[in-house]
mmCIF file of C-alpha atoms in Angstrom:
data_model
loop_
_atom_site.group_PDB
_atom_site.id
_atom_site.type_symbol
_atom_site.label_atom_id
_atom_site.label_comp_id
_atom_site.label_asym_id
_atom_site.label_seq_id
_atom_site.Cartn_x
_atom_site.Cartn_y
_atom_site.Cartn_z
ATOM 1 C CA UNK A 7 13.538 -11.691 -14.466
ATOM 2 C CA UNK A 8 12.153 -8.679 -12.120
ATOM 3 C CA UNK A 9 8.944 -7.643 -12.176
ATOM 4 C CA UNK A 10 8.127 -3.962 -13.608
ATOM 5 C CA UNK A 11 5.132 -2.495 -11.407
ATOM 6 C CA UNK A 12 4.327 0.880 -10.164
ATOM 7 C CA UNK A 13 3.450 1.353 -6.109
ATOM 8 C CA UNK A 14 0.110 3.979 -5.962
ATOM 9 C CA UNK A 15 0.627 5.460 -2.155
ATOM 10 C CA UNK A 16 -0.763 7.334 0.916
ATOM 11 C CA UNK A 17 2.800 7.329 1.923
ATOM 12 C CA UNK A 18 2.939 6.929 5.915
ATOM 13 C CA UNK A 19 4.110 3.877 8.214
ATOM 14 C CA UNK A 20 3.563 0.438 6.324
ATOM 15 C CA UNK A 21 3.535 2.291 3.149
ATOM 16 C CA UNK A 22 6.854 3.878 3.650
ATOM 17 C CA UNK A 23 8.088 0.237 4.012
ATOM 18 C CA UNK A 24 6.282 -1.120 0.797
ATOM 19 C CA UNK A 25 8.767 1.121 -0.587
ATOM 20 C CA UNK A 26 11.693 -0.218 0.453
ATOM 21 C CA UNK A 27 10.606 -3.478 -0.656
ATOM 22 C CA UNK A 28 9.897 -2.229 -4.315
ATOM 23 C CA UNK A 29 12.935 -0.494 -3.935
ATOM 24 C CA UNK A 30 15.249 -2.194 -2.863
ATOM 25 C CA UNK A 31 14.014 -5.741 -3.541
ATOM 26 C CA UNK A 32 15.961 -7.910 -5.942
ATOM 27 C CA UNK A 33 12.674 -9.390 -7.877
ATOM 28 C CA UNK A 34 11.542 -5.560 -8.535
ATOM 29 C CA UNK A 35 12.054 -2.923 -11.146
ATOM 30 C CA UNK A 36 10.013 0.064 -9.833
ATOM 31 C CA UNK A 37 8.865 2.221 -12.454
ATOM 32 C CA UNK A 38 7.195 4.613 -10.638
ATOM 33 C CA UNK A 39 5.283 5.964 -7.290
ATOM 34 C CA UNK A 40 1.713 7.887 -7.832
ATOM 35 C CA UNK A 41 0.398 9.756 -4.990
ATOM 36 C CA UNK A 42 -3.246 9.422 -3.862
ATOM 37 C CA UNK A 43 -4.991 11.700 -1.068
ATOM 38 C CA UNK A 44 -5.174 9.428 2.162
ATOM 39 C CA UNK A 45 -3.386 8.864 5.283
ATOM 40 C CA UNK A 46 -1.676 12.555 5.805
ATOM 41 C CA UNK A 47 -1.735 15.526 4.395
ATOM 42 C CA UNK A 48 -0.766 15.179 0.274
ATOM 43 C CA UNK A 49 2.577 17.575 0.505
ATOM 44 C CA UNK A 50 3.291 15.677 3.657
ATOM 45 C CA UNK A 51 3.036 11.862 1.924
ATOM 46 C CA UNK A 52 5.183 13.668 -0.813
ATOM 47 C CA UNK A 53 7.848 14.308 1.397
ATOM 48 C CA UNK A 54 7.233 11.200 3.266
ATOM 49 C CA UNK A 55 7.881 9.681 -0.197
ATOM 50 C CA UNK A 56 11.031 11.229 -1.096
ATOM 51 C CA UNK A 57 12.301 10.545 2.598
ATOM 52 C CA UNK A 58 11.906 6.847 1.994
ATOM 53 C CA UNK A 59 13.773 7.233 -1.463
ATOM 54 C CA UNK A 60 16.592 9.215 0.266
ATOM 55 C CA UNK A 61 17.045 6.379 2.672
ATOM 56 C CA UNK A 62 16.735 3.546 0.450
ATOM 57 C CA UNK A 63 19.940 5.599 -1.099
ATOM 58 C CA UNK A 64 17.528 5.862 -4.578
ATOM 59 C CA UNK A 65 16.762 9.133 -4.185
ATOM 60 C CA UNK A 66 16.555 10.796 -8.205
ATOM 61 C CA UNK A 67 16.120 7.213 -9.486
ATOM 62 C CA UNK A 68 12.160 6.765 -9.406
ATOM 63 C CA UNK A 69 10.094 9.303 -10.999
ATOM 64 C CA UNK A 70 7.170 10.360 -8.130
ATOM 65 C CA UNK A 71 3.908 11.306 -9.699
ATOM 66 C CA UNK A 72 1.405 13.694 -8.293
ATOM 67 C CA UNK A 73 -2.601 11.997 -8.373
ATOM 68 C CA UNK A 74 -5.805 13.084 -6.832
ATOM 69 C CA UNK A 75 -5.463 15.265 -4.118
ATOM 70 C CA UNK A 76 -9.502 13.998 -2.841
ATOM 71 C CA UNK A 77 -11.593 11.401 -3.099
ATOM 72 C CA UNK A 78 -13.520 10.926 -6.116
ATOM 73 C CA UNK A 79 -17.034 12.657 -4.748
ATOM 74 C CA UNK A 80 -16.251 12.760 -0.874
ATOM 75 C CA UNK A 81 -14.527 15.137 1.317
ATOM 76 C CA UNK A 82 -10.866 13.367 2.215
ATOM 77 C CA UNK A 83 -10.334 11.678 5.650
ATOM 78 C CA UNK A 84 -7.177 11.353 7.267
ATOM 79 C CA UNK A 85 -5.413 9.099 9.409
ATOM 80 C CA UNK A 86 -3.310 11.445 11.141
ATOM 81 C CA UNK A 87 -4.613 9.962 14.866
ATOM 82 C CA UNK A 88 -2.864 7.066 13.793
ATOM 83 C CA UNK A 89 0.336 7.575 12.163
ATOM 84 C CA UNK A 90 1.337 11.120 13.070
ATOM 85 C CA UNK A 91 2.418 12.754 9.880
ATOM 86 C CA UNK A 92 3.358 9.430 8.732
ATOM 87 C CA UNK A 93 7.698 9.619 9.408
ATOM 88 C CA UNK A 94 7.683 9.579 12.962
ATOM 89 C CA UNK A 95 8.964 13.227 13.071
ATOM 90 C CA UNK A 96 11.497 12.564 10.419
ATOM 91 C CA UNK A 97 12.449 15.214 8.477
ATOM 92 C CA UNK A 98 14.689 15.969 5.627
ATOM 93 C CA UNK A 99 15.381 19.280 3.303
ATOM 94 C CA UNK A 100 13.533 18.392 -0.175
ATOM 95 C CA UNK A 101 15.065 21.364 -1.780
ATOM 96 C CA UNK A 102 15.640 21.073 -5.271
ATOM 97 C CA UNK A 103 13.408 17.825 -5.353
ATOM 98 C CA UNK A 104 10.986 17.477 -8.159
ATOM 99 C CA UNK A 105 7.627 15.669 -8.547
ATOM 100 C CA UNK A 106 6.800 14.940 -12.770
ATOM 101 C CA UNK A 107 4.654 17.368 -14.443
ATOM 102 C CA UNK A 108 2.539 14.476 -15.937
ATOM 103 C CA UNK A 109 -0.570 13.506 -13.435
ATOM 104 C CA UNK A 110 -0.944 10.042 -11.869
ATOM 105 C CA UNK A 111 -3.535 9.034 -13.668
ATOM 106 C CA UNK A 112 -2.306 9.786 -16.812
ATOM 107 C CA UNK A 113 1.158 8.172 -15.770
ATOM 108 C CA UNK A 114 -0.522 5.107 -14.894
ATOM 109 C CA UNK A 115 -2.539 4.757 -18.554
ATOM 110 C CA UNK A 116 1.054 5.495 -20.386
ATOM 111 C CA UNK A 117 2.751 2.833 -18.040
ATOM 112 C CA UNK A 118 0.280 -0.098 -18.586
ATOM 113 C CA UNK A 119 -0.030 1.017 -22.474
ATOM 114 C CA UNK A 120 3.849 0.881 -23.237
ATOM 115 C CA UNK A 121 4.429 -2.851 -22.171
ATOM 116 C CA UNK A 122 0.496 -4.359 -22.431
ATOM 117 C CA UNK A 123 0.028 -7.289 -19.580
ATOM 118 C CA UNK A 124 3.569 -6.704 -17.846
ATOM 119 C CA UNK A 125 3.254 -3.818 -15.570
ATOM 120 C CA UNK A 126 1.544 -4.615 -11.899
ATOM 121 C CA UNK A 127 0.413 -2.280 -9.594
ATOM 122 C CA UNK A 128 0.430 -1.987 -6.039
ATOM 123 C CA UNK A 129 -2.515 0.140 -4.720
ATOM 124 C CA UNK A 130 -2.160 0.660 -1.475
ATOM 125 C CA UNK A 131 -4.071 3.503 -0.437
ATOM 126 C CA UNK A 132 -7.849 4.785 -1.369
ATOM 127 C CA UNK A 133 -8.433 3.647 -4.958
ATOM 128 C CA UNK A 134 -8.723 7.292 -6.572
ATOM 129 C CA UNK A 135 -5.814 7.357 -8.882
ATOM 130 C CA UNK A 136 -7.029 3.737 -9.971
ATOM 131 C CA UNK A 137 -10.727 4.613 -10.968
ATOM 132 C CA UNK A 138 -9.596 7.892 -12.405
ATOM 133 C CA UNK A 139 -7.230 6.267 -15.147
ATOM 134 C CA UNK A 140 -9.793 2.900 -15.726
ATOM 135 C CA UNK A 141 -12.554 5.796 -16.369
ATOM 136 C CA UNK A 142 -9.922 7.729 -18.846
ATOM 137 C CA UNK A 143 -8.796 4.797 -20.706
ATOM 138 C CA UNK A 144 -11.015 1.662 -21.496
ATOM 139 C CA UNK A 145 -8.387 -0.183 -22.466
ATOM 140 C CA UNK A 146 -6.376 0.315 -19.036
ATOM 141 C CA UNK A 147 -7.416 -2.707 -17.154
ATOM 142 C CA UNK A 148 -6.552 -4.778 -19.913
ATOM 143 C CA UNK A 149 -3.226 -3.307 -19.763
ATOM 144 C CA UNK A 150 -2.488 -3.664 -16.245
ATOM 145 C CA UNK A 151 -0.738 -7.232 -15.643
ATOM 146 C CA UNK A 152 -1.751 -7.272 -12.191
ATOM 147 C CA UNK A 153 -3.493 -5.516 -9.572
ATOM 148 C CA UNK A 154 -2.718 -5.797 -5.832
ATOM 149 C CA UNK A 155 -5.104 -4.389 -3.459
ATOM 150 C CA UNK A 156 -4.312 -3.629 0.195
ATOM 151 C CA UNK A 157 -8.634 -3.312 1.195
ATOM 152 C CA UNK A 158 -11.706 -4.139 2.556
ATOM 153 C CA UNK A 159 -11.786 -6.947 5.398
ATOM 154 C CA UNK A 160 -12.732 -10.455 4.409
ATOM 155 C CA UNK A 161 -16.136 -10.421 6.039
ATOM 156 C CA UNK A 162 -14.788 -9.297 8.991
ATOM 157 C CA UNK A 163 -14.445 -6.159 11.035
ATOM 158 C CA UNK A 164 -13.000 -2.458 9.757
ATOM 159 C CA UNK A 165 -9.851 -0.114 11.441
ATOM 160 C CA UNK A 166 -12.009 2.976 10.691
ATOM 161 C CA UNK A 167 -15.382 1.888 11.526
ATOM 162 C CA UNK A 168 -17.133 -1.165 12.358
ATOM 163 C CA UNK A 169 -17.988 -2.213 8.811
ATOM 164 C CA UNK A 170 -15.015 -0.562 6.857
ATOM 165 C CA UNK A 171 -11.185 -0.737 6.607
ATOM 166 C CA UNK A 172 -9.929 2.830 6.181
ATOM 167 C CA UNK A 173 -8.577 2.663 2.374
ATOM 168 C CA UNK A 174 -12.225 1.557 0.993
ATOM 169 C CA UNK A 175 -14.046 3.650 3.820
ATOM 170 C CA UNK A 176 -12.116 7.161 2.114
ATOM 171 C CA UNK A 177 -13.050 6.569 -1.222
ATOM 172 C CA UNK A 178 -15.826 4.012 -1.213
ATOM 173 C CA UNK A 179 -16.717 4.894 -4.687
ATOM 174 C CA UNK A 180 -13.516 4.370 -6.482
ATOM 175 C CA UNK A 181 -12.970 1.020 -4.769
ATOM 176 C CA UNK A 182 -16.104 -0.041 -6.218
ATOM 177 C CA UNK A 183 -15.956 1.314 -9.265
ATOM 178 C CA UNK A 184 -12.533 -0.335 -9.685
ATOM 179 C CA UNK A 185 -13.595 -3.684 -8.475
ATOM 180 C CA UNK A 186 -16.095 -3.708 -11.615
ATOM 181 C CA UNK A 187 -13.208 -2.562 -14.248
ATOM 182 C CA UNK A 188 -12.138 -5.961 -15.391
ATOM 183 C CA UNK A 189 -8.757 -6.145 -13.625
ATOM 184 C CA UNK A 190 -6.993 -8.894 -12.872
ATOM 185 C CA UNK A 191 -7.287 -8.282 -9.060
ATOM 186 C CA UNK A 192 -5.906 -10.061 -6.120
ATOM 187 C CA UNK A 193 -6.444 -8.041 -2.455
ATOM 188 C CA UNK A 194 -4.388 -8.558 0.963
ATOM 189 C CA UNK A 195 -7.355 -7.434 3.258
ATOM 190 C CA UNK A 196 -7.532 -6.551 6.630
ATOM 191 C CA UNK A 197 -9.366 -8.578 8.317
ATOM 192 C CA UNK A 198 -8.539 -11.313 9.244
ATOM 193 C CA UNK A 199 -5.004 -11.708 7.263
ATOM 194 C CA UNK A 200 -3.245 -8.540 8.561
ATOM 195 C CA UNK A 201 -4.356 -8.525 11.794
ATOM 196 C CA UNK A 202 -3.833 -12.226 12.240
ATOM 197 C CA UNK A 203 -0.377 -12.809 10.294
ATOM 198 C CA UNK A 204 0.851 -9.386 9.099
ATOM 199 C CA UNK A 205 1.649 -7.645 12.830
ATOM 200 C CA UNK A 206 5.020 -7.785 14.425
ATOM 201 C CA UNK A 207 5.365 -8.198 18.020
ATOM 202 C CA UNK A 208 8.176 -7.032 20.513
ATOM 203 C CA UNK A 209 10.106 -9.835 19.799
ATOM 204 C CA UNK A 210 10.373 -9.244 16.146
ATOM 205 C CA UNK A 211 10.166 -5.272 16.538
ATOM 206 C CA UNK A 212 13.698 -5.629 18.702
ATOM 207 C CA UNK A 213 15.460 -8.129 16.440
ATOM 208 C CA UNK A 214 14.669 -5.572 13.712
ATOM 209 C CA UNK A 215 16.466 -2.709 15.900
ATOM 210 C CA UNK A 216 19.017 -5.102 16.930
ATOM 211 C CA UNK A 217 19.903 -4.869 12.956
ATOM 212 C CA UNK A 218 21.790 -1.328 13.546
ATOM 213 C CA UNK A 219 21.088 -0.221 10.220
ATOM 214 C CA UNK A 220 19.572 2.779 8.908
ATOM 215 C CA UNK A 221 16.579 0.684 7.328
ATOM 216 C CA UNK A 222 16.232 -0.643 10.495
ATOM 217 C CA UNK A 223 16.424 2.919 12.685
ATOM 218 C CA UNK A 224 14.053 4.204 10.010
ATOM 219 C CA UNK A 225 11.841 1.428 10.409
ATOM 220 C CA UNK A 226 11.553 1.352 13.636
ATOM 221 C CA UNK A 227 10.828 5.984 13.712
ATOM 222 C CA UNK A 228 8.180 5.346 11.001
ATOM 223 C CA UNK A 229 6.087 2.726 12.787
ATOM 224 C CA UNK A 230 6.134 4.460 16.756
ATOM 225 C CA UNK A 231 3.324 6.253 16.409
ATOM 226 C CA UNK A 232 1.390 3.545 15.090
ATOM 227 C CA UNK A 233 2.609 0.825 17.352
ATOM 228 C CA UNK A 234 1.488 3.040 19.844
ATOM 229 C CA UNK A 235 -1.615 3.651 18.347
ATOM 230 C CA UNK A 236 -2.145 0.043 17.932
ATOM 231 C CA UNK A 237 -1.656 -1.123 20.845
ATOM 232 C CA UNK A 238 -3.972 1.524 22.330
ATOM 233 C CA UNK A 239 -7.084 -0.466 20.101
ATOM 234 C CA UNK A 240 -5.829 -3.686 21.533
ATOM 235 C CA UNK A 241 -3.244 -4.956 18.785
ATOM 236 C CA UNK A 242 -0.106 -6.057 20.290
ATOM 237 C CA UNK A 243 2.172 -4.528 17.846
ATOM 238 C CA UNK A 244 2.674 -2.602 14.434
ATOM 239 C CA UNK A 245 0.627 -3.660 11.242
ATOM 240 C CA UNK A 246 1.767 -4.386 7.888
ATOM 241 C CA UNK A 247 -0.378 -5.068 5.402
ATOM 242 C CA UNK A 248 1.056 -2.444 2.830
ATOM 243 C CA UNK A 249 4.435 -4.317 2.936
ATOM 244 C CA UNK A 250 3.147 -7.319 2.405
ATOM 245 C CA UNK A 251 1.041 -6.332 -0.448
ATOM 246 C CA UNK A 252 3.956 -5.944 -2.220
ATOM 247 C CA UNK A 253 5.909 -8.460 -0.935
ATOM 248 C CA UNK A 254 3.157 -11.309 -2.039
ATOM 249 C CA UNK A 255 3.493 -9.652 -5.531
ATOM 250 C CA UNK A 256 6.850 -10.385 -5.886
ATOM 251 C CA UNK A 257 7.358 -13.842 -4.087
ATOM 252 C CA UNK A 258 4.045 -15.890 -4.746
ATOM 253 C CA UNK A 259 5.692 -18.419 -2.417
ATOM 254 C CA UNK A 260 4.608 -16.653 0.558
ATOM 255 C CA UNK A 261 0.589 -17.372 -0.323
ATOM 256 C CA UNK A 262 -0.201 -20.298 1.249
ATOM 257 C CA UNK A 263 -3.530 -20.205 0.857
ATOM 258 C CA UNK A 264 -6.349 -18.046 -1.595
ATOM 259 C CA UNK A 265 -9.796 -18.129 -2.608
ATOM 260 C CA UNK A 266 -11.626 -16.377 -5.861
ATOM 261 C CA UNK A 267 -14.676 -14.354 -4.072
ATOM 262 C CA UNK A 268 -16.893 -11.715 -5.815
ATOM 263 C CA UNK A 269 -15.899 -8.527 -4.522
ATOM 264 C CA UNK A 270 -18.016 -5.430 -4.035
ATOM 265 C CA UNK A 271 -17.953 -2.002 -2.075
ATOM 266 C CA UNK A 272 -20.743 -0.775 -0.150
ATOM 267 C CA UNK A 273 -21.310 3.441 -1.138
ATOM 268 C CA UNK A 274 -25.081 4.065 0.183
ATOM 269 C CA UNK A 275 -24.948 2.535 3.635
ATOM 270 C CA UNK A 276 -25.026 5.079 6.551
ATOM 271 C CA UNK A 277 -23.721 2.528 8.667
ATOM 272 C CA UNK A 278 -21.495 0.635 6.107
ATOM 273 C CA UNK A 279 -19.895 3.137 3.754
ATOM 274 C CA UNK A 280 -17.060 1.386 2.445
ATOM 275 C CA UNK A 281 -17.931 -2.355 3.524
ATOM 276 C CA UNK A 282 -16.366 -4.512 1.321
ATOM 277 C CA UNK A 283 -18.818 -7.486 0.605
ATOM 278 C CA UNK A 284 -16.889 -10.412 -0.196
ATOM 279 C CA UNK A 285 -18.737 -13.774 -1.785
ATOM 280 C CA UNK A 286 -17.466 -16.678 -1.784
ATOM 281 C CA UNK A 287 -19.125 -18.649 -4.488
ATOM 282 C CA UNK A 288 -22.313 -19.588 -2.872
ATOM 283 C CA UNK A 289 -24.386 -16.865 -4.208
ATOM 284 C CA UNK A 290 -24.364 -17.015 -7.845
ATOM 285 C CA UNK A 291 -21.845 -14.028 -8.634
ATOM 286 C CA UNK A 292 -18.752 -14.306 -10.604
ATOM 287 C CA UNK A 293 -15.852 -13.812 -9.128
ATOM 288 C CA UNK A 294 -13.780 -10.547 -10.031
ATOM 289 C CA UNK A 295 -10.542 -11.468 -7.273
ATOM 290 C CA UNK A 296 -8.476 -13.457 -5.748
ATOM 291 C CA UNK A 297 -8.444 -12.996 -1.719
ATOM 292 C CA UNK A 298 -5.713 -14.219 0.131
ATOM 293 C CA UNK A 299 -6.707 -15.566 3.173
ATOM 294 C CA UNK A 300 -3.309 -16.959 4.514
ATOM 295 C CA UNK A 301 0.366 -16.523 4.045
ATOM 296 C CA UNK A 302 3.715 -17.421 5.599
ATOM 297 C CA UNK A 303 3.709 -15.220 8.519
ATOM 298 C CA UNK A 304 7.705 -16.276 9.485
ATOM 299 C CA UNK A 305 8.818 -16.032 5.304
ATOM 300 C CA UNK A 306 7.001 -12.498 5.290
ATOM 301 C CA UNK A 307 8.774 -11.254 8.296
ATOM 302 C CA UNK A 308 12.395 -12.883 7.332
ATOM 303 C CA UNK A 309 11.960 -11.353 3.496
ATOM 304 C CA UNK A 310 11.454 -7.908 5.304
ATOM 305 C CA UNK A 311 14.154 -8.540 8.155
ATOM 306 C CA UNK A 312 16.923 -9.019 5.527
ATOM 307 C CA UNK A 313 16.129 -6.197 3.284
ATOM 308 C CA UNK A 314 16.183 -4.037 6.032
ATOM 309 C CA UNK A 315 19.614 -5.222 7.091
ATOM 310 C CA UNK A 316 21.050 -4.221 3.937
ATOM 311 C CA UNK A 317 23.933 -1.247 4.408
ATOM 312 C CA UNK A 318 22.248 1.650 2.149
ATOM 313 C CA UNK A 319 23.898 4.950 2.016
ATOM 314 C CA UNK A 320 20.771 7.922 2.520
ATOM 315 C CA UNK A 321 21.391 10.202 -0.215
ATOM 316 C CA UNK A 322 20.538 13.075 1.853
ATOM 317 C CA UNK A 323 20.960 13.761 5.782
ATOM 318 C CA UNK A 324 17.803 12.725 7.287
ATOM 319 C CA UNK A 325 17.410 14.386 10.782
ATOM 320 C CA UNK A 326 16.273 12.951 13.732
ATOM 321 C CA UNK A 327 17.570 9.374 11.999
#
């Protein structure tokens, strides 16, 4: 039985690769993609979107739904000094390519509504689209199955600032605001699990070229700019906490080991904006998530690794590929 779940996006790097996986794994029926304001440019994730589609060869077969194009009461931050625009100069002609006429956020409530308790999502950018339907629909965390979180750092340090991972930092408000909705949340933060087990070396970045494919070509052009980013901060290799995000969704198996914490987003701070405070049951809060705090590092990779050397057939030319 696959598991029906929509993938919310700031599509560059990792996230174009969470798509593949709810694309093109086995255990996933992919009802949609929502777009949130985040890494690049909105038109640019959009394309960066429909890019991954073409290449996945599913290009026409997921509807893509346009959300908030800012942050809920901030001006937007980028990431473009890390990823580029996000394709590693891929480009493709999106001619005759449509987005839906129906918003996110409104997508989202619909979704959840229609099958109560069996749609997850996968929120793996700044938690805009997320607040935005919980505030239009009271009913919507109750409706939502599952929520997976790529956040916040357990305790531990940010990638934007020193406090604050980027995806909380942009929209500190809507991470907080959806942390106190009543989901059923579980988070893959970054600190310490990506940087610790989620980050592929050059040994596994050239057995994933030596796969020949064009999963593995476009793989390997979506992640330069941040590998080279990365290891300009010190991390010795690319980062993938998007991918896994979705990959723990659909194959539990690869948790090996989570804790229920009381999870909460610092908005005021002038030096913590976006800090996600993370209890762990010793100071008399209830717990609102589950954290995972280790996984199968070799699984994760060798789940990824054979997707990626799957044959697909772009639907469109993709230049520079």
């Amino acid at each position: 039985m696959t598991t029906p779940l929509v993938i919310d996006t700031d599509t560059a790097q990792d996230d174009c690769v969470a798509l593949l996986i709810g694309l093109l794994d086995p255990e996933a029926d992919l009802r949609a993609i929502t777009m949130v304001a985040g890494n690049v440019g909105f038109d640019q994730q959009v394309r960066n979107a429909f890019l991954t589609l073409s290449v996945a060869g599913r290009l026409g077969e997921v509807p893509v739904y346009l959300g908030c194009r800012r942050p809920l009461v901030r001006p937007w931050v980028s990431a473009e000094n890390v990823h580029g625009d996000g394709s590693g100069g891929l480009s493709m002609d999106v001619s005759g390519l449509e987005t839906e006429r129906e918003h996110a956020a409104d997508a989202l409530v619909r979704l959840a509504a229609e099958n109560p308790g069996e749609l997850s999502i996968v929120a793996i950018g700044p938690l805009t689209n997320i607040a935005m339907a919980a505030a239009k629909d009271p009913d919507f965390a109750r409706n939502v199955g599952a929520l997976y979180v790529m956040g916040g750092s357990n305790n531990g340090r940010g990638n934007i600032t020193a406090a604050a991972e980027f995806n909380f930092y942009v929209d500190p408000e809507s991470a907080k605001a959806v942390f106190a909705a009543g989901f059923e949340i579980t988070v893959v933060p970054w600190d310490p699990l990506t940087l610790r087990q989620a980050v592929f070396g050059q040994e596994r970045l050239d057995a994933l070229a030596a796969l020949g494919t064009p999963l593995s070509d476009f793989f390997g052009r979506v992640c330069a700019a941040t590998l080279e980013f990365d290891r300009s901060v010190g991390i010795d290799g690319t980062t993938h906490p998007d991918s896994l995000t979705a990959a723990v969704l659909l194959h539990p198996e690869l948790v090996r080991r989570s804790a229920r914490y009381h999870v909460d987003v610092e908005t005021a701070g002038e030096l913590t904006r976006g800090y996600s405070a993370m209890s762990w049951g010793v100071h008399g809060l209830e717990a609102n998530a589950t954290v995972i705090e280790e996984i199968d590092a070799d699984g994760f990779f060798d789940h990824l690794a054979g997707l990626l050397s799957r044959r697909t057939v772009p639907n469109r030319t993709v230049t520079g590929l």
